[in-house]
Amino acid sequence: MTENSQQQPPASEPELPTQYAPADVEGTLYERWVERGYFEADAKSDKPPFTVVIPPPNVTGSLHLGHAFEHTLIDALTRRKRMQGYETLWQPGMDHAGIATQNVVERELGKEGKSRHDLGREAFVERVWQWKAESGGQISGQMRRLGDGVAWSRERFTMDEGLSQAVQTIFKKLYDDELIYRAERIINWCPRCLTAISDIEVEYQDDDGELVSMKYGEGDDTIVVATTRAETMLGDTAVAVHPDDERYKHLVGKSIRLPLTERFIPVVADTHVDPEFGTGAVKVTPAHDPNDFEIGQRHNLPNIAVMDEHAVITVSGPFQGLDRLEARSAIVAALRADGRIVAEKRPYVHSVGHCSRCKTTIEPRLSMQWWVKVGPLAKAAGDAVRDGKVKIHPQEMEKRYFDWVDNLHDWCISRQLWWGHRIPVWYGPNGEVVCVGPDDETPTGEGWTQDTDVLDTWFSSGLWPFSTLGWPEQTESLAKFYPNSVLVTGYDILFFWVARMMMFGLYAMDGTPPFHTIALHGMVRDQFGKKMSKSFGNAVNPLDWMDKYGSDALRFTLARGANPGVDVPIGEDWVQGSRNFANKIWNATRFALMNGATVEGELPPVEQQSATDRWILSRLNATVAEVDALYDDYQFAKLSDALFHFAWDEVFDWYVELSKTTFMGGGEAAKVSGRVLGEVLDVTLRLLHPIVPFVTETLWTTLTGGESVVIADWPVDSGFRDQAAEKEIETLQSVITEVRRFRADQGLQPGQRVPARLTLDGTALAPHEAAIRQLLRLQPEGEDFAATATLPVAGATVALDLSGTIDIAAERKRLAKDLAAAEKEKAQAGAKLGNEAFLAKAPDHVVDKIRGRLAKADEDIARIQAQLDRMPDAGGLAGRCT
């Protein structure tokens, strides 16, 4: 633990409202923190740096539970590091979200009966900027609600001037190094968004379709192929078979007639074909399938495109102008009429790719696009982890990372959109191609035009760790805060974003990776483990829960579920439980302040402290050490749980309760415990602050008179441990727990007082008699005291006179009835488990259930028998019972 330079004793007796009302303090506290500049980062500081970038939310987005979860974890890390004395930068900003934003603005135009083409490119882009200024970025305000301690003065946008310069710079560098090229390849095309999308922007799901088998060729030259996309047969330029397939060797090299057309296509032999699948023959449509494109390249097949960008058939004939799905039905009908259909299977469930933005079925399409040659970049990204330059946490996620970066295909970076970073390439009237850097002159003169495409959004967000710090300029911020200390992000964008940043960071920053550690977390799910979705009806607006229970309650619930790389279930009752924890912190601190808790002066010497004082200080230091180790291992769930149980169980339920008798007694002992309690609360509130910042700020400043817990010192383990005191209080706890359990078993109310004789002489419990009586509601024995129950616990004896509190005869009768029921249950379960015929036939889950019943019956029998053994005979007492 530390001397806190910000800590001052309160000027007057502190006062707190009787109840904690989050809505009354959260907004005010957050604005005060921002106004005082607590979250800003100084590049000139000589403090060691700690840098984290926010995974930039889309400008179209609003705060969802996934954001709240991730932001809570990052905020906890940065708040702790700030308190530890680091120059801490949590870099905020937003992504321009090319497709998503363009879709939003196009929908707005649609309400006016217009399209972007009515405005033209320049006016449309201006309209998007206008929308961004008026409606975009509402998530910034919601982040404030959550308590995000970001450096707002450094907020960036992936389309702002500085980041645009960074994009143009790295494009030019990659182009000059021949790592960017333009080529005609098969891409994923969205007929709704009218743009190419990358492999990782395609979501696959099982759809009901049809599998149609059809005959190509005539007579002995007939061959059967199957497809789920019959409309593409108009673009077939071959049929492929495996070279070792004896069934088709006589056909290889021949040309056969393509149905519904006047064309003849060759039969080619290619090892890509699986002879065991289907008929062992596949139709080859190089312009509409990536595998077919590769076969076509190997066999010099022509590429025949049969659809336009809207997925409408363009081939002359009866199907021209039909949408792909209309054409599919029409072509199957025509083939059926021509006697070409061999088999039809409907429904045929198969995996189909959909645009992640608009959910439209994607169409593989041959298209001229810009590509990044990822081979050398991906190798560097893989080597950085293999060599230990970058750690992935949890380590078991490394395999997923390597599976991705070691098998990356070249990255299609061009998008057929108007909103985004326009590709900085110009084409001249005589076939010239010029890539323009930020310091280059743009070609002028007649016939020069700029490429119409924009860059994939992930291209600019891949530069985020260094472009936000001023790169390509060699700024003070870049020198101070690059590389980032840690990247906290979901495993779901390990491929989208993390790999891009690794490739670009290593390339642009001379082999220095963008971060030291990648800490991956899971996805937020509902309390039953189901994915949250509006369509499922289980989506939750985190603002609703913050309004109802406070931001701290939501944050603590999310942190307490955050095991590394594992999905996080969450339900409203859990948030309510965290609200109860915040209230417990409030009420316990309020009680402590009213009973002399103080941070004034030094801690009293150990010899002046009671065993209870030494116990809680020992436990406090152990908790500091445990929480530190768990923070360093990104074990948010475990550290939150450790803090919860220390604060609620050990501080509030035990130390505060055990200290009540000391406070009531007054004198020097009360002063010592008051100072110890003040120390414990001071440190506990600082430990809790990164996760529950608002309630701890209010309580800590009231307790200490300090300026703000945000800039207070992080607690440090002093090394103080007192094993003897810990053992003594553990013994005391066992006595109180055992007697409380007995009281509950006898049906006594918690506040009901019972006469008791305590025999504590010769035990470590002797100094604690007053506390034991206080906590157990045990009144002194009177003249007519008669021990009706005696409990030997931990070398001591607690004798209770229950004669005036319970009807012993009736209680023994009730317990005997419960015991008989438990024994009957045990006999029935045991008989079934002893029946070999039953065990041979019964399912495993049924047998497991019966085993559970048997174990429960054994537990009940032992518990009830122990209660009966502790209870006196009713003889001679019945008349005295009430």
PDB file of N, CA, C and O in Angstrom, residues 31 185 250 269 319 381 452 509 537 720 725 736 754 816:
ATOM      1  N   GLU A  31     -17.864  14.807 -16.543  1.00  0.00           N
ATOM      2  CA  GLU A  31     -17.499  16.098 -17.126  1.00  0.00           C
ATOM      3  C   GLU A  31     -16.394  16.775 -16.322  1.00  0.00           C
ATOM      4  O   GLU A  31     -15.517  17.440 -16.885  1.00  0.00           O
ATOM      5  N   ARG A 185      -9.661 -10.657 -61.302  1.00  0.00           N
ATOM      6  CA  ARG A 185      -9.776 -11.871 -60.499  1.00  0.00           C
ATOM      7  C   ARG A 185     -11.244 -12.079 -60.108  1.00  0.00           C
ATOM      8  O   ARG A 185     -12.070 -11.168 -60.208  1.00  0.00           O
ATOM      9  N   HIS A 250     -11.921 -41.489 -71.871  1.00  0.00           N
ATOM     10  CA  HIS A 250     -12.220 -41.431 -73.301  1.00  0.00           C
ATOM     11  C   HIS A 250     -12.764 -40.071 -73.729  1.00  0.00           C
ATOM     12  O   HIS A 250     -12.820 -39.758 -74.917  1.00  0.00           O
ATOM     13  N   ALA A 269      -8.874 -32.473 -67.860  1.00  0.00           N
ATOM     14  CA  ALA A 269      -8.468 -33.262 -66.692  1.00  0.00           C
ATOM     15  C   ALA A 269      -7.740 -32.354 -65.714  1.00  0.00           C
ATOM     16  O   ALA A 269      -6.763 -31.693 -66.088  1.00  0.00           O
ATOM     17  N   PHE A 319     -33.219 -15.746 -71.816  1.00  0.00           N
ATOM     18  CA  PHE A 319     -33.027 -15.482 -70.381  1.00  0.00           C
ATOM     19  C   PHE A 319     -32.463 -14.088 -70.112  1.00  0.00           C
ATOM     20  O   PHE A 319     -32.325 -13.688 -68.964  1.00  0.00           O
ATOM     21  N   ALA A 381       3.987 -10.773 -40.212  1.00  0.00           N
ATOM     22  CA  ALA A 381       2.991 -10.756 -39.134  1.00  0.00           C
ATOM     23  C   ALA A 381       3.006 -12.069 -38.355  1.00  0.00           C
ATOM     24  O   ALA A 381       2.824 -12.080 -37.135  1.00  0.00           O
ATOM     25  N   THR A 452     -11.965   5.433 -60.121  1.00  0.00           N
ATOM     26  CA  THR A 452     -13.246   5.748 -59.479  1.00  0.00           C
ATOM     27  C   THR A 452     -13.475   4.990 -58.182  1.00  0.00           C
ATOM     28  O   THR A 452     -14.374   5.332 -57.406  1.00  0.00           O
ATOM     29  N   MET A 509       6.557   0.754 -40.026  1.00  0.00           N
ATOM     30  CA  MET A 509       7.361   1.215 -38.893  1.00  0.00           C
ATOM     31  C   MET A 509       8.656   0.405 -38.755  1.00  0.00           C
ATOM     32  O   MET A 509       9.114   0.122 -37.645  1.00  0.00           O
ATOM     33  N   GLY A 537     -34.885 -11.420 -30.599  1.00  0.00           N
ATOM     34  CA  GLY A 537     -35.652 -10.762 -29.547  1.00  0.00           C
ATOM     35  C   GLY A 537     -34.914 -10.685 -28.224  1.00  0.00           C
ATOM     36  O   GLY A 537     -35.527 -10.424 -27.182  1.00  0.00           O
ATOM     37  N   PHE A 720       3.205  -6.782   4.180  1.00  0.00           N
ATOM     38  CA  PHE A 720       2.748  -7.152   5.529  1.00  0.00           C
ATOM     39  C   PHE A 720       1.818  -8.360   5.455  1.00  0.00           C
ATOM     40  O   PHE A 720       0.814  -8.354   4.745  1.00  0.00           O
ATOM     41  N   ALA A 725      -2.700 -13.984  12.881  1.00  0.00           N
ATOM     42  CA  ALA A 725      -3.966 -13.236  12.965  1.00  0.00           C
ATOM     43  C   ALA A 725      -4.979 -13.810  11.979  1.00  0.00           C
ATOM     44  O   ALA A 725      -6.179 -13.920  12.295  1.00  0.00           O
ATOM     45  N   ILE A 736     -18.624 -18.564  14.444  1.00  0.00           N
ATOM     46  CA  ILE A 736     -19.821 -17.767  14.149  1.00  0.00           C
ATOM     47  C   ILE A 736     -20.638 -18.423  13.041  1.00  0.00           C
ATOM     48  O   ILE A 736     -21.873 -18.508  13.122  1.00  0.00           O
ATOM     49  N   VAL A 754     -30.849 -15.228  22.101  1.00  0.00           N
ATOM     50  CA  VAL A 754     -30.868 -16.523  22.785  1.00  0.00           C
ATOM     51  C   VAL A 754     -29.870 -16.478  23.945  1.00  0.00           C
ATOM     52  O   VAL A 754     -28.737 -16.031  23.768  1.00  0.00           O
ATOM     53  N   ALA A 816     -37.487 -35.760  12.242  1.00  0.00           N
ATOM     54  CA  ALA A 816     -37.597 -37.207  12.072  1.00  0.00           C
ATOM     55  C   ALA A 816     -38.362 -37.546  10.796  1.00  0.00           C
ATOM     56  O   ALA A 816     -38.019 -38.482  10.068  1.00  0.00           O
TER      57      ALA A 816
END
